[in-house]
């Protein structure tokens, strides 16, 4: 019924009964000149036998057998609507089903076919059969399909749509991007994105302005007018906002893919961004922020974010290396290029936010950092810089070198040299470091000698100096990248040195407040003294310039957090043991008689005594307790005999003596020391060791990262040092007021940089193409991909071998169709029939892969010239395969197989080859000679056989191109031509393989002979140790040769044992 309604049918061969019958019959069906499909004449009897074998219930029922055969033949008449699939082929059934749906009787539009292919996720069908059939695809036709492909993360379809007419700048507008964000929030796997957007929008429907708020919180700055214009109020007032487009649509889709956890799609979109280097760093920064904003319990998502961050950081590093290899100045220009979308931040600043140590430690980034460190100076010795801060005239000496001015190489003037020197970060660093050392000396003098009740001049100068520090820290807070005050303070506190500064400033202000009052003057001195420690710890910042000391400071900083964890564990044991021991040593304490001093003493004994005991100060004399007996009157009892007799008896009371509990205190001390002194301290040492090893392994990257932070900090610092820095702050304020009020015209630097930015964009595009080409070549060169390709070629060769018998039968069918045509022409009277239609006819696939490309050529096939009957050749081929199947090596055990493989490997390495089956054993060189002789013999036969065939009575020579050929025969002949051409190519491939093996053997023998000559030339006897090493080296070499030989053996064994002997080659 389905075939009568022109509905295609998929027949799954190998499932039994009717399906096998139809699959067999359709495979033996041919198309005649009149367009009919008929079963081959010689297979009708075989079909009847298969019907009896498949349906045993029809035994002896001739009519039903004939009726069943008629049904099968009726189906074969519509063979063009039947697609066969072999269930044992190991391929997907969906390929055939989709082919049937796409090529049904009622042909659907190309757009519907493409939708169906997208639904089934078959980009191969869309690429090879749907898109080539329609050359002009409108961009709006693919818009909905593109949205579906993006939401379902079907990267191959996204790539196809872009390559076949979809313009991304026209596709992506505000409405589309807003729809993508809202659709991504509906799935359960994207609850994190939904939670972030709801935190900004306070509703279930989100606009791009809410995405802008998230990006601004993560990357500190985000400036895009399109995002800012997409608000609920603005959209209601002006609907044209929905159709606004973006400057770089791929970057906007990249951000959407990152938020919606579509990693593969994000990787594909990154390749097409306008600024791929900046986009990779931004992606890494966004993943870092997402990782921080997620809870610690979501380990799966955390690991995914960390993996994606590492991937994009690696992409940025590799792309930067390619740019630096191509053109170092342009590569440094890419790193230092300001990005308007991200608040004029460059790639280094974005990498600093993302904590990308690898990116900042690359040669290109470090070259840029070094230039910024010197800032116009080509030569600046540290000692000379320090001295020149006090003696400015040294700037004009040969101690310093300055970069040339402009492209023409002009010299700087004396004033320009002075300005360049004092504005460079290296000069600021040494100047501020020297100033801070002077401050510490003055502070130490005040604490040691000049801290009186009345303030001295030195103390007043110290206080003024501290206030200049406060002004400097406030200036740093305002210079942070965040736009909000809270964000600026948060960014400022991210640096551990700023935290030290905050603690020191707060403690200094507290000390000043305490020393101004008589009652708290002593506490003021204590606060001043404690603050000395914090100020001196701030001096560690200078050590970051040194490569050896910088990483050690990072180790010290990371160990502080581990010490806090250790103290949190230790305080539990200290309190438990301290309170228990004090309770046993002093059982008679009365809380009503305690004063403040007693409470302090008890706290010291509870906390400090166990703490010192952990470090070895056991204080055994103090834990014995006093020899004082304490009795409790309430517990006293008098015997009844004393009461009745009226005698004075001694009362029986409950009394305690601290010495009685000494053994219990000692036992608790024993347990406490085991836990605290052995377990916890060793745990702390192990943690410190782990932190040290981790930092030491990445010490170079950590030092470079901290060095960049140092340069970035001092680049924004004023040139004047405290306390004179106030003058420069006053100058900055006056300059800012002038810019706002008095300046008439502002220079547009982008006009000057327009050509440079354009050339940088072109250079970046060239570098990304070079990088992608290298990545593709590296992927193709991997062993796994090469093995996969070899496997695919082997599968195609095996399929070709299976089709050889069918080709021979097709040649016989060609003769039969010619006879049938002649008979039909004699029976039909009237005018001659029109010329046969030579246009390609749609023929349904008869294998498991309907649209598979023509099978590849056999590796060792030669042009076939028939000297015997094709039937005999087919029988001989089947006999060879049976002989190979019955070979004893197919039934041997795995252990014997491994032994024989190793023997064959040694034979190959020595120039011998072992053939199995009918070919026996022979030498590989002999095989090559036989191949050459066989080729010469076949060349002679090729010249003589056509003549003999033309002279044979009753037979015609069969040229592969003929004008009056039957249409089906024309296709068969064309197929034969194609197969013969592929056989020649496969023969050439095998010859190359054999030549490579010969060359490899010759090199191995030459290498061995050279080593023998060297050993004989030395003439020295090797010791036992040398002999042992030589034996190991030879064994490793032998194993390597055996492995290589095994690969060669396996390849040739497949080529020979598959189908052909030396005779067929």
XYZ file of C-alpha atoms in Angstrom, residues 1-620:
620
model
C 0.000 0.000 0.000
C 2.816 2.413 0.831
C 4.529 1.875 -2.507
C 1.273 2.376 -4.422
C 0.891 5.739 -2.683
C 4.472 6.653 -3.615
C 5.610 6.484 -0.020
C 9.253 5.381 0.276
C 9.968 2.230 2.234
C 13.073 1.297 4.245
C 13.790 -2.447 4.232
C 16.086 -3.647 7.000
C 17.979 -6.609 5.632
C 19.169 -9.282 8.016
C 16.011 -9.305 10.154
C 14.540 -12.382 8.422
C 11.550 -13.437 6.353
C 9.915 -10.776 4.165
C 12.547 -8.089 4.868
C 15.358 -10.345 3.664
C 13.365 -11.364 0.591
C 12.701 -7.765 -0.410
C 16.290 -6.712 0.287
C 17.609 -9.550 -1.887
C 15.136 -8.918 -4.697
C 15.755 -5.166 -4.786
C 19.520 -5.700 -4.861
C 19.102 -7.889 -7.940
C 16.814 -5.431 -9.735
C 17.930 -3.465 -12.793
C 16.383 -0.634 -14.767
C 15.528 -1.190 -18.416
C 15.620 1.285 -21.295
C 11.903 1.917 -20.977
C 12.315 2.994 -17.364
C 10.909 -0.177 -15.783
C 12.564 -2.012 -12.904
C 12.742 -5.797 -13.307
C 14.424 -8.617 -11.466
C 17.402 -10.149 -13.237
C 16.382 -13.184 -15.213
C 18.866 -15.598 -13.686
C 17.786 -14.790 -10.099
C 14.092 -15.698 -10.352
C 14.770 -19.309 -9.409
C 16.962 -18.251 -6.487
C 14.167 -15.954 -5.293
C 11.752 -18.900 -5.217
C 14.246 -20.941 -3.217
C 14.664 -18.093 -0.734
C 10.867 -17.827 -0.382
C 10.655 -21.521 0.520
C 13.571 -21.200 2.947
C 12.160 -18.114 4.661
C 8.509 -19.264 4.795
C 8.416 -22.946 5.587
C 4.623 -22.876 5.943
C 4.380 -22.530 2.124
C 5.952 -25.943 1.493
C 3.856 -27.774 -1.098
C 1.567 -24.775 -1.716
C 2.478 -23.785 -5.231
C -0.197 -21.166 -5.672
C 0.711 -19.311 -2.515
C 4.385 -19.507 -3.438
C 3.667 -17.969 -6.812
C 1.451 -15.330 -5.226
C 4.210 -14.422 -2.774
C 6.701 -14.206 -5.626
C 4.300 -11.941 -7.542
C 4.103 -9.620 -4.532
C 7.874 -9.454 -4.381
C 8.141 -8.771 -8.122
C 5.456 -6.106 -7.829
C 7.547 -4.423 -5.141
C 10.619 -4.693 -7.343
C 8.733 -2.815 -10.050
C 8.885 0.165 -7.676
C 12.459 -0.408 -6.598
C 13.173 3.290 -6.851
C 11.012 3.791 -3.755
C 12.743 1.082 -1.688
C 15.862 1.751 0.351
C 17.698 -1.249 1.781
C 19.716 -1.246 4.985
C 21.996 -4.005 6.235
C 21.531 -4.435 9.971
C 24.990 -5.999 10.317
C 26.844 -3.072 8.797
C 27.314 -1.247 12.113
C 26.057 2.065 10.761
C 23.068 4.197 11.667
C 19.594 3.397 10.447
C 18.649 7.058 10.732
C 20.649 7.788 7.573
C 18.395 5.588 5.445
C 15.191 6.728 7.138
C 16.095 10.371 6.619
C 16.944 9.639 2.980
C 13.543 8.047 2.534
C 11.814 11.038 4.086
C 13.740 13.528 1.967
C 13.185 11.678 -1.317
C 9.573 10.630 -0.863
C 6.945 10.768 -3.521
C 5.607 14.122 -2.363
C 8.747 16.212 -2.606
C 9.046 18.778 0.190
C 10.737 22.154 -0.097
C 14.427 22.536 0.541
C 13.715 24.502 3.685
C 11.575 21.677 5.072
C 14.279 19.179 4.181
C 16.826 21.313 5.977
C 14.565 21.511 9.035
C 14.270 17.746 8.998
C 18.027 17.300 8.758
C 18.467 19.736 11.643
C 15.931 17.828 13.703
C 17.764 14.553 13.051
C 21.170 16.241 13.562
C 22.603 15.099 10.239
C 24.847 17.949 8.996
C 26.486 15.618 6.469
C 23.224 15.216 4.566
C 22.573 18.935 4.664
C 26.079 19.700 3.430
C 26.250 17.222 0.559
C 22.650 16.934 -0.630
C 20.452 19.814 0.503
C 22.641 22.899 0.210
C 24.176 21.956 -3.188
C 20.670 21.535 -4.629
C 19.812 25.160 -3.825
C 22.516 27.683 -4.665
C 20.770 30.885 -3.508
C 19.659 30.769 0.102
C 18.091 33.923 1.495
C 19.369 35.036 4.875
C 15.858 35.311 6.340
C 15.078 31.713 5.309
C 17.796 30.436 7.600
C 17.087 32.748 10.541
C 14.723 30.471 12.477
C 16.872 27.446 11.761
C 19.932 29.327 12.969
C 18.179 30.184 16.240
C 17.255 26.533 16.742
C 20.804 25.411 15.997
C 22.201 27.909 18.516
C 19.798 26.866 21.260
C 20.477 23.164 20.643
C 24.251 23.778 20.301
C 24.545 22.132 16.915
C 27.829 23.663 15.885
C 28.088 21.966 12.506
C 24.757 23.392 11.398
C 25.744 26.854 12.629
C 28.846 26.577 10.484
C 26.824 25.421 7.468
C 24.322 28.263 7.782
C 27.117 30.821 7.928
C 28.823 29.335 4.882
C 25.593 29.176 2.855
C 24.181 32.657 2.926
C 23.361 33.693 6.492
C 24.836 37.102 7.324
C 25.438 37.254 11.055
C 25.341 41.052 11.237
C 21.818 40.976 9.744
C 20.683 37.990 11.757
C 21.645 39.115 15.239
C 19.699 42.100 16.479
C 18.371 43.140 19.866
C 15.231 41.030 19.585
C 17.136 37.882 18.633
C 19.761 38.223 21.354
C 17.107 39.029 23.958
C 15.138 35.939 22.869
C 18.243 33.747 23.145
C 18.934 34.898 26.708
C 15.341 34.322 27.813
C 15.154 30.904 26.175
C 18.434 29.869 27.807
C 17.018 30.750 31.236
C 14.076 28.362 30.792
C 16.112 25.166 30.934
C 16.918 23.511 34.248
C 20.627 23.287 33.507
C 20.975 27.089 33.404
C 19.698 28.007 36.844
C 22.882 29.958 37.534
C 22.253 32.317 34.594
C 18.602 32.700 35.604
C 19.621 33.545 39.161
C 22.143 36.146 37.990
C 19.643 37.835 35.659
C 16.872 37.807 38.228
C 19.213 39.469 40.691
C 19.518 42.330 38.212
C 16.048 42.474 36.647
C 13.779 41.391 39.523
C 11.467 39.765 36.963
C 11.147 36.630 34.841
C 11.648 38.436 31.524
C 15.072 39.922 30.934
C 16.400 42.689 28.709
C 19.913 43.365 27.506
C 20.404 46.099 30.085
C 20.265 43.387 32.739
C 23.000 41.482 30.907
C 24.951 44.754 30.836
C 24.717 44.970 34.630
C 26.104 41.454 35.004
C 28.999 42.141 32.634
C 29.779 45.387 34.410
C 29.898 43.605 37.756
C 32.145 40.855 36.397
C 34.521 42.853 34.208
C 34.308 46.151 36.119
C 33.540 48.048 32.904
C 31.193 47.419 29.984
C 30.152 50.111 27.539
C 27.742 49.252 24.738
C 24.987 51.736 23.738
C 22.859 48.920 22.279
C 22.737 47.107 25.618
C 21.981 50.307 27.492
C 19.138 51.247 25.130
C 17.303 47.926 25.572
C 15.224 48.711 28.643
C 11.502 47.999 29.173
C 10.610 51.681 29.106
C 12.704 52.458 26.008
C 11.306 49.511 24.039
C 7.722 50.561 24.769
C 8.501 54.119 23.676
C 10.497 53.237 20.538
C 10.062 49.853 18.848
C 12.969 50.482 16.468
C 15.323 49.511 19.291
C 14.383 45.884 18.653
C 16.122 46.001 15.272
C 19.430 47.520 16.347
C 22.471 45.425 15.391
C 25.913 44.950 16.882
C 29.391 45.839 15.681
C 30.714 42.353 16.433
C 27.786 39.883 16.524
C 30.058 36.892 17.048
C 31.398 38.386 20.272
C 27.860 38.955 21.583
C 26.951 35.360 20.769
C 30.190 34.256 22.433
C 29.121 35.953 25.679
C 25.684 34.346 25.400
C 27.232 30.917 24.842
C 29.475 31.381 27.894
C 26.577 32.351 30.149
C 24.399 29.519 28.831
C 27.157 26.885 29.269
C 27.591 26.025 25.596
C 31.318 25.442 25.521
C 31.685 23.927 22.043
C 29.616 26.689 20.481
C 31.670 29.304 22.344
C 34.868 27.796 20.912
C 33.478 27.992 17.364
C 32.172 31.563 17.752
C 35.508 32.723 19.163
C 37.245 31.867 15.903
C 35.084 34.424 14.045
C 35.277 37.343 16.444
C 36.643 40.636 15.147
C 39.217 40.751 17.976
C 39.913 37.104 18.865
C 42.807 37.862 21.242
C 40.746 40.218 23.380
C 37.696 37.932 23.082
C 39.665 34.962 24.469
C 40.866 36.990 27.463
C 37.336 38.325 28.056
C 35.947 34.784 27.940
C 38.537 33.685 30.487
C 37.623 36.640 32.707
C 33.884 35.867 32.500
C 34.466 32.203 33.377
C 36.606 33.298 36.336
C 33.814 35.560 37.595
C 31.195 32.842 37.100
C 33.402 30.443 39.028
C 33.670 32.890 41.921
C 29.933 33.618 41.980
C 28.990 29.935 42.195
C 28.660 28.018 45.430
C 31.269 25.485 46.449
C 28.732 22.636 46.407
C 28.210 22.743 42.618
C 31.410 20.868 41.881
C 30.356 19.733 38.397
C 29.655 23.259 37.162
C 32.743 24.575 38.943
C 34.938 22.049 37.164
C 33.289 22.931 33.847
C 33.927 26.652 34.365
C 37.524 26.020 35.373
C 38.097 23.807 32.338
C 36.607 26.361 29.950
C 38.622 29.181 31.539
C 41.831 27.211 31.062
C 40.884 26.455 27.444
C 40.320 30.112 26.515
C 43.434 31.201 28.375
C 45.397 28.631 26.392
C 43.837 29.881 23.155
C 44.845 33.443 24.013
C 48.398 32.364 24.849
C 48.818 30.308 21.674
C 47.360 33.032 19.459
C 49.593 35.612 21.107
C 52.639 33.428 20.472
C 51.723 33.164 16.797
C 51.358 36.950 16.555
C 54.664 37.493 18.341
C 56.443 35.111 15.961
C 54.994 36.878 12.923
C 55.589 40.500 13.976
C 56.666 41.394 17.565
C 55.790 45.140 17.400
C 52.290 44.481 16.071
C 51.806 41.701 18.605
C 52.685 44.094 21.419
C 50.276 46.585 19.850
C 47.495 43.988 20.090
C 48.280 43.435 23.759
C 48.291 47.170 24.539
C 45.302 48.061 22.327
C 42.489 49.735 24.250
C 39.030 48.207 23.863
C 36.136 50.723 23.974
C 33.590 48.007 24.739
C 35.421 47.133 27.953
C 36.018 50.640 29.245
C 39.294 51.266 27.374
C 40.980 48.373 29.160
C 43.724 46.506 27.321
C 44.319 42.752 27.256
C 46.795 42.848 30.151
C 44.298 44.551 32.435
C 41.616 42.034 31.483
C 44.068 39.185 32.090
C 44.845 40.674 35.495
C 41.130 40.582 36.358
C 40.913 36.980 35.157
C 44.048 35.999 37.101
C 45.584 34.638 33.880
C 49.139 33.962 34.970
C 50.035 32.168 31.738
C 48.944 35.049 29.519
C 50.855 37.672 31.477
C 53.986 35.508 31.613
C 54.225 35.038 27.813
C 57.196 36.647 26.007
C 54.958 39.139 24.219
C 53.243 40.297 27.422
C 56.541 40.509 29.269
C 58.042 42.609 26.475
C 55.137 45.033 26.846
C 55.482 45.013 30.648
C 59.202 45.734 30.380
C 58.546 48.687 28.083
C 55.983 50.068 30.519
C 58.426 49.533 33.424
C 61.038 51.773 31.786
C 58.562 53.995 29.866
C 60.830 55.757 27.400
C 64.154 54.659 28.936
C 66.390 52.225 27.110
C 69.032 52.056 29.828
C 68.326 52.659 33.546
C 70.562 50.930 36.151
C 68.728 50.624 39.521
C 71.526 52.257 41.548
C 71.762 55.141 39.082
C 67.982 55.623 39.229
C 68.089 55.791 43.042
C 70.887 58.364 43.043
C 69.311 60.389 40.256
C 66.170 60.901 42.346
C 68.337 63.122 44.580
C 70.622 64.480 41.839
C 68.421 65.241 38.803
C 71.255 66.530 36.614
C 72.521 62.927 36.247
C 69.633 62.359 33.840
C 71.625 64.159 31.133
C 74.670 61.916 31.537
C 75.494 58.674 29.802
C 74.126 56.663 32.690
C 70.701 56.742 31.053
C 69.497 56.052 27.534
C 66.246 57.364 26.036
C 64.133 56.177 23.146
C 64.130 58.221 19.971
C 61.307 60.645 19.364
C 58.899 59.669 16.566
C 59.572 57.624 13.450
C 62.402 59.912 12.327
C 64.476 59.217 15.410
C 64.653 62.692 16.881
C 66.457 63.381 20.152
C 64.630 64.474 23.292
C 65.295 67.871 24.787
C 66.756 68.268 28.278
C 63.365 69.059 29.786
C 61.701 66.138 27.987
C 64.336 63.767 29.330
C 63.670 65.005 32.843
C 59.905 64.536 32.467
C 60.292 61.061 30.938
C 62.605 59.969 33.749
C 60.440 61.122 36.647
C 57.220 59.771 35.087
C 58.577 56.285 34.407
C 57.378 53.550 36.834
C 60.958 52.460 37.594
C 61.829 55.973 38.776
C 58.641 56.250 40.827
C 59.275 52.877 42.440
C 62.772 53.693 43.656
C 61.755 57.198 44.700
C 58.759 56.031 46.753
C 60.744 53.125 48.227
C 63.480 55.484 49.339
C 60.903 57.854 50.809
C 59.234 54.999 52.726
C 62.575 53.896 54.175
C 63.188 57.449 55.397
C 59.709 57.426 56.979
C 60.442 54.156 58.802
C 63.680 55.564 60.198
C 61.877 58.668 61.439
C 59.060 56.544 62.916
C 61.558 54.318 64.724
C 63.327 57.401 66.147
C 60.025 58.714 67.545
C 59.114 55.367 69.157
C 62.559 54.845 70.679
C 63.577 58.335 71.783
C 61.021 61.068 71.168
C 57.580 59.800 72.231
C 56.652 62.221 75.041
C 53.389 63.494 76.434
C 53.900 66.704 74.517
C 54.228 66.145 70.786
C 57.650 66.809 69.336
C 58.395 68.107 65.851
C 59.436 64.638 64.701
C 56.159 63.127 65.873
C 54.142 65.859 64.140
C 56.078 65.183 60.908
C 55.334 61.468 61.242
C 51.604 62.159 61.685
C 51.596 64.455 58.631
C 53.392 61.767 56.637
C 50.734 59.236 57.632
C 48.012 61.630 56.438
C 49.698 61.844 53.041
C 49.500 58.032 52.954
C 45.762 58.327 53.546
C 45.408 60.770 50.652
C 47.411 58.442 48.402
C 45.218 55.435 49.250
C 42.073 57.452 48.571
C 43.527 58.409 45.191
C 44.159 54.724 44.424
C 40.570 53.851 45.337
C 39.186 56.465 42.946
C 41.460 55.180 40.158
C 40.078 51.609 40.341
C 38.259 50.274 37.294
C 34.827 49.719 38.831
C 32.181 52.369 38.363
C 30.478 52.039 41.765
C 32.028 53.088 45.077
C 31.486 49.645 46.539
C 33.165 48.044 43.539
C 36.142 50.390 43.774
C 36.658 49.593 47.452
C 36.307 45.873 46.745
C 38.869 46.035 43.944
C 41.244 48.025 46.132
C 40.985 45.471 48.949
C 41.842 42.626 46.578
C 45.520 43.482 47.014
C 47.067 42.150 50.214
C 49.347 45.179 50.408
C 46.373 47.521 50.431
C 45.022 45.537 53.356
C 48.303 46.062 55.183
C 48.041 49.773 54.442
C 44.471 49.892 55.753
C 45.406 48.108 58.979
C 48.425 50.378 59.498
C 46.430 53.559 58.852
C 43.570 52.524 61.156
C 45.979 51.564 63.923
C 47.887 54.851 63.491
C 44.696 56.878 63.816
C 43.705 54.849 66.879
C 47.131 55.422 68.450
C 46.851 59.153 67.794
C 43.412 59.279 69.415
C 44.605 57.332 72.479
C 47.758 59.355 73.079
C 45.855 62.639 73.087
C 44.074 61.737 76.374
C 45.752 61.364 79.736
C 43.826 58.223 80.730
C 44.760 56.316 77.573
C 48.247 57.665 76.957
C 49.840 54.317 77.834
C 47.553 52.507 75.416
C 48.559 55.013 72.762
C 52.208 54.075 73.194
C 51.266 50.394 72.824
C 49.311 51.116 69.618
C 52.223 53.148 68.211
C 54.623 50.298 68.952
C 52.370 47.660 67.386
C 51.968 49.786 64.285
C 55.733 49.627 63.760
C 55.348 45.950 62.829
C 52.728 46.689 60.168
C 54.754 49.513 58.634
C 57.847 47.322 58.424
C 55.830 44.476 56.872
C 54.802 46.960 54.164
C 58.485 47.123 53.279
C 58.166 43.608 51.826
C 56.558 45.172 48.755
C 60.002 46.246 47.572
C 61.098 42.613 47.412
C 58.723 41.866 44.537
C 61.199 43.373 42.093
C 63.614 40.553 42.849
C 62.969 37.208 41.168
C 64.170 35.139 44.143
C 62.395 37.088 46.894
C 59.114 37.776 45.087
C 57.765 34.188 45.004
C 58.779 33.712 48.659
C 56.452 36.533 49.628
C 53.620 34.757 47.810
C 54.428 31.612 49.772
C 54.369 33.597 53.015
C 51.034 35.186 52.143
C 49.404 31.853 51.269
C 50.689 30.269 54.453
C 48.874 32.861 56.565
C 45.491 31.415 55.616
C 46.751 27.906 56.379
C 47.966 29.067 59.798
C 44.503 30.408 60.536
C 43.019 27.018 59.695
C 45.594 25.377 61.956
C 44.748 27.749 64.824
C 41.042 27.006 64.398
C 41.827 23.328 64.987
C 44.306 23.983 67.760
C 42.088 26.268 69.843
C 39.647 23.398 70.428
C 42.311 21.239 72.041
C 43.797 24.197 73.944
C 40.469 25.112 75.518
C 39.570 21.521 76.299
C 42.857 20.680 77.955
C 43.340 24.107 79.601
C 39.964 24.228 81.306
C 40.155 20.585 82.398
C 43.649 20.943 83.891
C 42.821 24.218 85.675
C 39.712 22.667 87.137
C 41.764 19.837 88.629
C 44.656 21.971 89.868
C 42.484 24.595 91.578
C 39.322 22.864 92.829
C 38.478 25.403 95.540
C 38.057 28.618 93.547
C 35.072 30.784 94.473
C 33.683 33.069 91.808
C 32.384 35.535 94.368
C 35.886 36.288 95.567
C 37.393 36.850 92.112
C 38.373 40.265 90.834
C 39.463 41.449 87.373
C 43.071 40.518 87.993
C 42.104 36.993 89.003
C 39.998 36.581 85.873
C 42.929 37.661 83.714
C 45.204 35.224 85.518
C 42.757 32.368 84.933
C 42.486 33.197 81.224
C 46.256 33.244 80.878
C 46.549 29.874 82.581
C 43.756 28.363 80.472
C 45.087 29.630 77.117
C 48.797 30.324 77.426
C 49.928 27.363 79.548
C 48.696 24.731 77.012
C 50.055 26.867 74.166
C 53.590 27.009 75.610
C 53.452 23.328 76.503
C 52.846 22.517 72.854
C 56.226 24.114 72.020
C 58.084 22.178 74.719
C 57.729 24.474 77.740
C 56.007 21.799 79.870
C 55.898 23.704 83.222
C 55.722 20.457 85.183
